CSV table of C-alpha atoms and ligand atoms in Angstrom, one decimal:
chain,number,residue,atom,x,y,z
R,1,MET,CA,-6.9,-32.3,-37.0
R,2,GLN,CA,-4.3,-29.7,-36.0
R,3,HIS,CA,-4.1,-28.6,-32.4
R,4,LYS,CA,-3.2,-25.0,-31.8
R,5,LEU,CA,-0.4,-24.6,-29.3
R,6,PRO,CA,-1.4,-22.6,-26.3
R,7,GLN,CA,-0.2,-19.0,-26.2
R,8,ILE,CA,3.0,-18.5,-24.2
R,9,THR,CA,2.3,-16.1,-21.4
R,10,GLY,CA,4.8,-14.6,-19.0
R,11,ARG,CA,4.6,-11.8,-16.5
R,12,PHE,CA,6.4,-9.3,-14.4
R,13,ALA,CA,5.0,-8.9,-10.9
R,14,PRO,CA,6.7,-6.2,-8.9
R,15,THR,CA,5.7,-5.3,-5.3
R,16,PRO,CA,5.0,-1.6,-5.0
R,17,SER,CA,7.0,-1.2,-1.7
R,18,GLY,CA,9.4,1.3,-3.4
R,19,PRO,CA,10.9,2.2,-6.8
R,20,LEU,CA,12.3,-0.5,-9.1
R,21,HIS,CA,16.0,-1.2,-8.6
R,22,PHE,CA,18.7,-3.0,-10.6
R,23,GLY,CA,17.6,-6.4,-9.3
R,24,SER,CA,14.0,-5.8,-10.4
R,25,LEU,CA,15.3,-4.6,-13.8
R,26,VAL,CA,17.1,-7.9,-14.3
R,27,SER,CA,13.9,-9.9,-13.5
R,28,ALA,CA,11.9,-7.7,-15.8
R,29,VAL,CA,14.4,-8.0,-18.7
R,30,ALA,CA,14.7,-11.8,-18.3
R,31,SER,CA,11.0,-12.4,-18.2
R,32,TYR,CA,10.4,-10.0,-21.1
R,33,CYS,CA,13.1,-11.4,-23.4
R,34,HIS,CA,12.3,-15.0,-22.5
R,35,VAL,CA,8.6,-14.7,-23.4
R,36,ARG,CA,9.0,-12.3,-26.3
R,37,SER,CA,11.7,-14.3,-28.0
R,38,ASN,CA,9.1,-17.1,-28.2
R,39,GLY,CA,6.4,-14.8,-29.5
R,40,GLY,CA,4.5,-14.8,-26.2
R,41,GLN,CA,2.7,-12.1,-24.3
R,42,TRP,CA,4.0,-10.3,-21.3
R,43,LEU,CA,1.6,-9.2,-18.5
R,44,LEU,CA,2.2,-6.8,-15.8
R,45,ARG,CA,0.8,-7.4,-12.3
R,46,ILE,CA,1.2,-5.1,-9.4
R,47,GLU,CA,1.6,-7.3,-6.3
R,48,ASP,CA,0.0,-5.0,-3.7
R,49,VAL,CA,-1.7,-7.7,-1.8
R,50,ASP,CA,0.2,-6.8,1.4
R,51,THR,CA,-1.5,-3.4,1.7
R,52,PRO,CA,0.4,-2.2,4.8
R,53,ARG,CA,3.7,-2.6,2.9
R,54,VAL,CA,2.5,-0.6,-0.1
R,55,VAL,CA,4.2,2.8,-0.5
R,56,LYS,CA,2.0,5.5,-1.9
R,57,GLY,CA,2.8,6.4,-5.5
R,58,ALA,CA,5.1,3.4,-6.0
R,59,SER,CA,2.8,1.6,-8.5
R,60,GLU,CA,2.6,4.7,-10.7
R,61,HIS,CA,6.4,5.2,-10.4
R,62,ILE,CA,7.0,1.5,-11.4
R,63,LEU,CA,4.7,1.8,-14.5
R,64,HIS,CA,6.4,5.0,-15.6
R,65,THR,CA,9.9,3.6,-15.1
R,66,LEU,CA,9.0,0.4,-17.1
R,67,GLN,CA,7.7,2.6,-20.0
R,68,ALA,CA,10.7,4.8,-19.9
R,69,PHE,CA,12.9,1.7,-20.1
R,70,GLY,CA,11.1,0.6,-23.3
R,71,PHE,CA,8.9,-2.2,-22.0
R,72,GLU,CA,5.5,-2.8,-23.6
R,73,TRP,CA,3.0,-5.0,-21.7
R,74,ASP,CA,0.0,-6.7,-23.0
R,75,GLY,CA,-3.5,-6.1,-21.7
R,76,PRO,CA,-4.5,-4.1,-18.6
R,77,VAL,CA,-2.3,-3.9,-15.6
R,78,ILE,CA,-3.7,-6.2,-12.8
R,79,TYR,CA,-3.7,-5.0,-9.2
R,80,GLN,CA,-3.9,-7.7,-6.5
R,81,SER,CA,-5.5,-5.2,-4.1
R,82,ARG,CA,-8.6,-5.3,-6.4
R,83,ARG,CA,-8.8,-9.1,-6.4
R,84,PHE,CA,-9.5,-9.9,-2.7
R,85,PRO,CA,-13.0,-11.4,-3.4
R,86,LEU,CA,-11.3,-13.9,-5.8
R,87,TYR,CA,-8.7,-14.9,-3.2
R,88,GLU,CA,-11.4,-15.3,-0.6
R,89,GLU,CA,-13.4,-17.6,-2.8
R,90,ILE,CA,-10.5,-19.9,-3.4
R,91,LEU,CA,-9.6,-19.8,0.3
R,92,GLN,CA,-13.2,-20.8,1.1
R,93,HIS,CA,-12.8,-23.7,-1.3
R,94,LEU,CA,-9.6,-24.8,0.4
R,95,ILE,CA,-11.3,-24.6,3.8
R,96,SER,CA,-14.2,-26.7,2.6
R,97,GLN,CA,-11.7,-29.3,1.4
R,98,LYS,CA,-10.1,-29.2,4.9
R,99,TYR,CA,-6.7,-28.2,3.6
R,100,LEU,CA,-6.6,-25.1,5.9
R,101,TYR,CA,-7.1,-24.6,9.6
R,102,ARG,CA,-7.4,-21.7,12.0
R,103,CYS,CA,-4.4,-20.8,14.1
R,104,SER,CA,-4.3,-18.6,17.2
R,105,CYS,CA,-0.5,-18.5,17.6
R,106,SER,CA,0.8,-15.0,17.6
R,107,ARG,CA,4.2,-14.1,16.1
R,108,LYS,CA,5.3,-13.1,19.6
R,109,GLN,CA,4.5,-16.6,21.0
R,110,LEU,CA,6.2,-18.3,18.1
R,111,ASN,CA,9.3,-16.1,18.4
R,112,LYS,CA,9.7,-17.3,22.0
R,113,GLN,CA,9.6,-20.9,21.0
R,114,ASN,CA,13.0,-21.1,19.3
R,115,LEU,CA,11.6,-23.0,16.3
R,116,GLU,CA,13.8,-24.8,13.9
R,117,LEU,CA,15.0,-22.8,10.9
R,118,GLY,CA,14.2,-24.3,7.5
R,119,PRO,CA,15.1,-23.1,4.0
R,120,LEU,CA,12.0,-20.9,3.9
R,121,GLY,CA,12.1,-19.7,7.5
R,122,ARG,CA,11.0,-20.9,11.0
R,123,ILE,CA,9.1,-24.2,10.8
R,124,TYR,CA,5.7,-24.0,12.5
R,125,PRO,CA,5.3,-27.1,14.7
R,126,GLY,CA,1.6,-27.5,13.9
R,127,SER,CA,0.4,-26.6,17.4
R,128,CYS,CA,-3.1,-25.6,16.3
R,129,ARG,CA,-3.5,-28.2,13.5
R,130,ASN,CA,-5.8,-30.5,15.4
R,131,LEU,CA,-7.5,-28.0,17.7
R,132,ASN,CA,-10.4,-27.3,15.2
R,133,LEU,CA,-10.5,-23.6,16.2
R,134,ARG,CA,-13.6,-21.8,14.8
R,135,ASN,CA,-13.0,-18.1,15.4
R,136,PRO,CA,-13.2,-16.6,11.9
R,137,THR,CA,-10.8,-13.8,12.8
R,138,LEU,CA,-7.9,-16.1,13.4
R,139,SER,CA,-5.2,-16.6,10.8
R,140,LEU,CA,-5.5,-19.5,8.3
R,141,ARG,CA,-2.7,-22.0,7.8
R,142,LEU,CA,-2.2,-24.5,5.0
R,143,ASN,CA,-1.8,-28.1,6.4
R,144,VAL,CA,1.2,-29.6,4.6
R,145,GLU,CA,1.3,-32.7,6.8
R,146,SER,CA,0.5,-35.1,3.9
R,147,ALA,CA,2.3,-33.1,1.2
R,148,GLY,CA,5.5,-35.1,1.3
R,149,THR,CA,8.4,-34.1,-0.9
R,150,VAL,CA,7.4,-31.7,-3.7
R,151,ASP,CA,9.8,-31.3,-6.6
R,152,PHE,CA,9.9,-29.6,-10.0
R,153,ILE,CA,12.4,-28.9,-12.7
R,154,ASP,CA,13.6,-25.3,-13.1
R,155,ALA,CA,14.9,-24.3,-16.5
R,156,HIS,CA,18.0,-22.8,-15.0
R,157,TYR,CA,18.6,-24.6,-11.6
R,158,GLY,CA,17.4,-28.1,-12.6
R,159,ASN,CA,15.7,-30.3,-10.0
R,160,VAL,CA,14.4,-28.4,-6.9
R,161,GLU,CA,12.8,-30.3,-4.1
R,162,LEU,CA,11.7,-29.8,-0.5
R,163,ASN,CA,10.0,-32.0,2.0
R,164,LEU,CA,7.2,-29.7,3.0
R,165,PRO,CA,6.2,-31.2,6.4
R,166,ASP,CA,9.9,-31.6,7.5
R,167,GLN,CA,11.5,-28.5,5.9
R,168,VAL,CA,8.7,-25.9,5.6
R,169,GLY,CA,5.8,-26.6,7.9
R,170,ASP,CA,2.3,-25.2,7.8
R,171,VAL,CA,2.3,-21.7,6.3
R,172,VAL,CA,-0.1,-18.9,6.8
R,173,LEU,CA,-2.3,-18.2,3.8
R,174,LYS,CA,-4.4,-15.4,5.5
R,175,ARG,CA,-3.0,-13.4,8.3
R,176,VAL,CA,-4.8,-12.4,11.4
R,177,ASP,CA,-4.9,-8.8,10.1
R,178,GLY,CA,-6.9,-10.1,7.1
R,179,VAL,CA,-4.0,-9.9,4.6
R,180,TYR,CA,-3.8,-12.8,2.0
R,181,ALA,CA,-0.4,-14.4,1.7
R,182,TYR,CA,1.7,-13.8,-1.4
R,183,HIS,CA,1.8,-17.6,-1.9
R,184,LEU,CA,-1.9,-17.7,-2.3
R,185,ALA,CA,-2.3,-14.6,-4.5
R,186,VAL,CA,0.6,-15.5,-6.8
R,187,VAL,CA,-0.7,-19.0,-7.5
R,188,ILE,CA,-4.3,-17.8,-8.1
R,189,ASP,CA,-3.3,-14.9,-10.3
R,190,ASP,CA,-0.9,-16.8,-12.5
R,191,HIS,CA,-3.5,-19.4,-13.0
R,192,GLU,CA,-6.3,-16.9,-13.7
R,193,GLN,CA,-4.1,-14.9,-16.1
R,194,ARG,CA,-3.1,-18.1,-17.8
R,195,VAL,CA,0.6,-17.5,-17.1
R,196,ASN,CA,2.5,-20.6,-18.2
R,197,GLN,CA,6.0,-19.2,-18.0
R,198,ILE,CA,7.3,-17.8,-14.8
R,199,VAL,CA,10.7,-16.0,-14.8
R,200,ARG,CA,11.8,-14.4,-11.6
R,201,GLY,CA,14.7,-14.1,-9.1
R,202,SER,CA,16.2,-17.2,-7.4
R,203,ASP,CA,15.1,-15.9,-4.0
R,204,LEU,CA,11.8,-17.4,-4.9
R,205,LEU,CA,13.2,-20.7,-6.2
R,206,LYS,CA,12.6,-22.9,-3.2
R,207,VAL,CA,9.3,-21.3,-2.3
R,208,SER,CA,8.0,-22.5,-5.7
R,209,THR,CA,7.7,-26.0,-4.1
R,210,LEU,CA,5.0,-24.6,-1.9
R,211,HIS,CA,3.4,-23.0,-4.9
R,212,HIS,CA,3.5,-26.4,-6.6
R,213,TYR,CA,1.7,-27.9,-3.7
R,214,LEU,CA,-1.1,-25.3,-4.0
R,215,TYR,CA,-1.2,-26.0,-7.8
R,216,ARG,CA,-1.8,-29.6,-6.9
R,217,LEU,CA,-4.5,-28.9,-4.3
R,218,LEU,CA,-6.3,-26.6,-6.7
R,219,ALA,CA,-5.9,-28.9,-9.7
R,220,TYR,CA,-4.2,-26.1,-11.7
R,221,PRO,CA,-1.8,-27.0,-14.6
R,222,VAL,CA,1.8,-26.1,-13.5
R,223,PRO,CA,3.7,-23.4,-15.4
R,224,GLU,CA,7.3,-23.6,-16.6
R,225,TYR,CA,9.8,-22.0,-14.3
R,226,LEU,CA,13.0,-20.2,-14.9
R,227,HIS,CA,14.7,-18.6,-11.9
R,228,ILE,CA,17.6,-16.3,-12.4
R,229,PRO,CA,20.4,-15.7,-9.9
R,230,VAL,CA,19.5,-12.8,-7.7
R,231,VAL,CA,21.6,-9.7,-7.8
R,232,ASN,CA,23.5,-9.2,-4.6
R,233,SER,CA,24.6,-6.0,-2.9
R,234,ALA,CA,28.3,-5.3,-2.3
R,235,SER,CA,27.9,-6.9,1.1
R,236,GLY,CA,26.6,-10.1,-0.4
R,237,GLU,CA,22.9,-9.6,0.5
R,238,LYS,CA,20.1,-9.8,-2.0
R,239,LEU,CA,19.7,-6.4,-3.6
R,240,SER,CA,16.4,-5.1,-2.4
R,241,LYS,CA,14.7,-2.0,-1.2
R,242,GLN,CA,15.5,-3.2,2.4
R,243,THR,CA,19.3,-3.5,1.7
R,244,GLY,CA,19.3,0.1,0.3
R,245,ALA,CA,19.3,-0.7,-3.4
R,246,LYS,CA,19.2,2.5,-5.4
R,247,GLY,CA,16.3,3.1,-7.7
R,248,LEU,CA,16.6,3.0,-11.5
R,249,VAL,CA,17.5,6.2,-13.2
R,250,ILE,CA,15.5,7.0,-16.3
R,251,ASP,CA,18.3,9.2,-17.8
R,252,LYS,CA,20.6,6.2,-17.6
R,253,ALA,CA,18.0,3.6,-18.9
R,254,SER,CA,20.2,2.5,-21.9
R,255,ILE,CA,23.3,2.0,-19.7
R,256,GLN,CA,21.3,0.2,-17.0
R,257,LEU,CA,19.7,-2.1,-19.6
R,258,ALA,CA,23.0,-2.9,-21.0
R,259,ASP,CA,24.3,-3.7,-17.5
R,260,ALA,CA,21.2,-6.0,-17.0
R,261,ALA,CA,22.0,-7.7,-20.3
R,262,HIS,CA,25.6,-8.2,-19.2
R,263,TYR,CA,24.5,-9.5,-15.8
R,264,LEU,CA,22.3,-12.1,-17.6
R,265,GLY,CA,25.2,-13.2,-19.8
R,266,GLN,CA,23.8,-11.7,-22.9
R,267,GLU,CA,26.1,-9.7,-25.2
R,268,ILE,CA,25.2,-6.2,-26.4
R,269,PRO,CA,27.4,-4.5,-29.1
R,270,ARG,CA,29.1,-1.5,-27.5
R,271,GLN,CA,27.6,1.0,-30.0
R,272,LEU,CA,24.1,-0.1,-28.9
R,273,THR,CA,24.6,1.1,-25.4
R,274,SER,CA,23.8,4.6,-26.6
R,275,ALA,CA,20.7,3.5,-28.5
R,276,ARG,CA,17.2,4.1,-27.2
R,277,PRO,CA,16.1,1.7,-24.4
R,278,TYR,CA,13.4,0.2,-26.7
R,279,GLU,CA,16.0,-0.7,-29.3
R,280,ILE,CA,18.2,-2.3,-26.8
R,281,LEU,CA,15.4,-4.5,-25.6
R,282,GLN,CA,14.5,-5.5,-29.2
R,283,TYR,CA,18.1,-6.5,-29.8
R,284,MET,CA,18.1,-8.5,-26.6
R,285,ILE,CA,14.8,-10.3,-27.5
R,286,GLN,CA,16.3,-11.2,-30.9
R,287,HIS,CA,19.5,-12.5,-29.4
R,288,TRP,CA,18.2,-13.9,-26.2
R,289,ASN,CA,19.9,-17.1,-25.1
R,290,PRO,CA,18.8,-18.4,-21.6
R,291,LEU,CA,21.6,-20.9,-21.7
R,292,LYS,CA,24.1,-18.0,-21.3
R,293,ILE,CA,22.6,-16.9,-17.9
R,294,PRO,CA,25.5,-17.4,-15.5
R,295,ALA,CA,25.2,-20.3,-13.0
R,296,ALA,CA,25.1,-17.8,-10.0
R,297,ASN,CA,26.8,-14.5,-9.3
C,301,LIG,N1,6.2,-9.6,-6.1
C,301,LIG,C1,7.5,-10.3,-6.0
C,301,LIG,C2,8.6,-9.4,-5.9
C,301,LIG,O1,8.5,-8.2,-6.2
C,301,LIG,C3,7.7,-11.2,-7.2
C,301,LIG,C4,6.8,-12.3,-7.2
C,301,LIG,C5,6.9,-13.3,-8.4
C,301,LIG,O2,7.5,-12.9,-9.4
C,301,LIG,O3,6.3,-14.3,-8.3
C,301,LIG,O4,9.7,-9.8,-5.4
C-alpha cells in the first residue's frame, strides 16, 4: 500500500503593529519560496493576539502590500484575535494538567528585583510557583521546572538548545490584562493549521526551544524549522518598526524583491529586476536554494 506524503504547509505570520518593512519582506520571501519550491501551500496569519499593540488599519495595509508584491496565499487569512476561545480551551487543558500556575508578581515588582538576564530576557525566579494562588484574574505562568534542556535542529543554524529552568524560567502564557502570549498562540495556530514548515527570522530562533516544550506538553508533532538571519539596521539593531524601519514601497516592489533575493543569497538576473513582482517571485521559487542563505549578516 502506498502512503501519501503529508502536504507541506508553510506560513507567514506578521504582527499588525505597523506596515511591513524590508525585514518582514525577507521573511515573507523566504517562507514563500521555501514552501512553494516544494509544491506546498503558504498560509497567511495575522498575529493580532496582543490587541493593545495592534495599529488600526495595519492588517489591511499588510494584505494589500503582500498582494502588490506578487504573493498569493492559500485559503482564508486567519486572525488570532478571532481565536481566543481556542487559546482559552488549550490553556484550561494545560491548567488541568498542572503545567501552569497563577502568578501575582507585577512587572514593577520584578523590575526591582534585578533578575538574571537570560538569552530570552529576565529569568523569573519562580516566586509564585508553589503558592497555589487561585484568583482567576492573575496571570498564568508555564512551569518549566522539569523541562530540562530542550533542543532541536534548525535547517540553517543546526543544533539549538536551551536549558529552560536555568536559562529561561517560567514564562507568562496569559497576562494579567487577559492577553494570551505569542508563544501560546503561535504553537496552537501552527498546529491547528497543520503548518509543518516554519520559516522566520532568527530573532525567534532561541525562543523556538520554548515552543518545542509546548509541543511536547500538548503532544503535537513538531514542524521543521528554518530561521533566517535577521536584517539589521545601520546601527546593528534588528530592523523593526521600533528601530524606525521604513515601510515597503509598492512602486519599488520589484527592486525591493530583488534586494530581498540578494539578501537571501539568491541570484536574480539583472534584467529581471524590472519585471513584475509576481514574475520575480516565480523565478525565485524555481531557483530557490536555501543552502545559499548567508550564515549571518
Ligand atoms: N508575528 C511574528 C512577527 O511578526 C512572527 C512570528 C512567527 O513567524 O512565528 O515577528
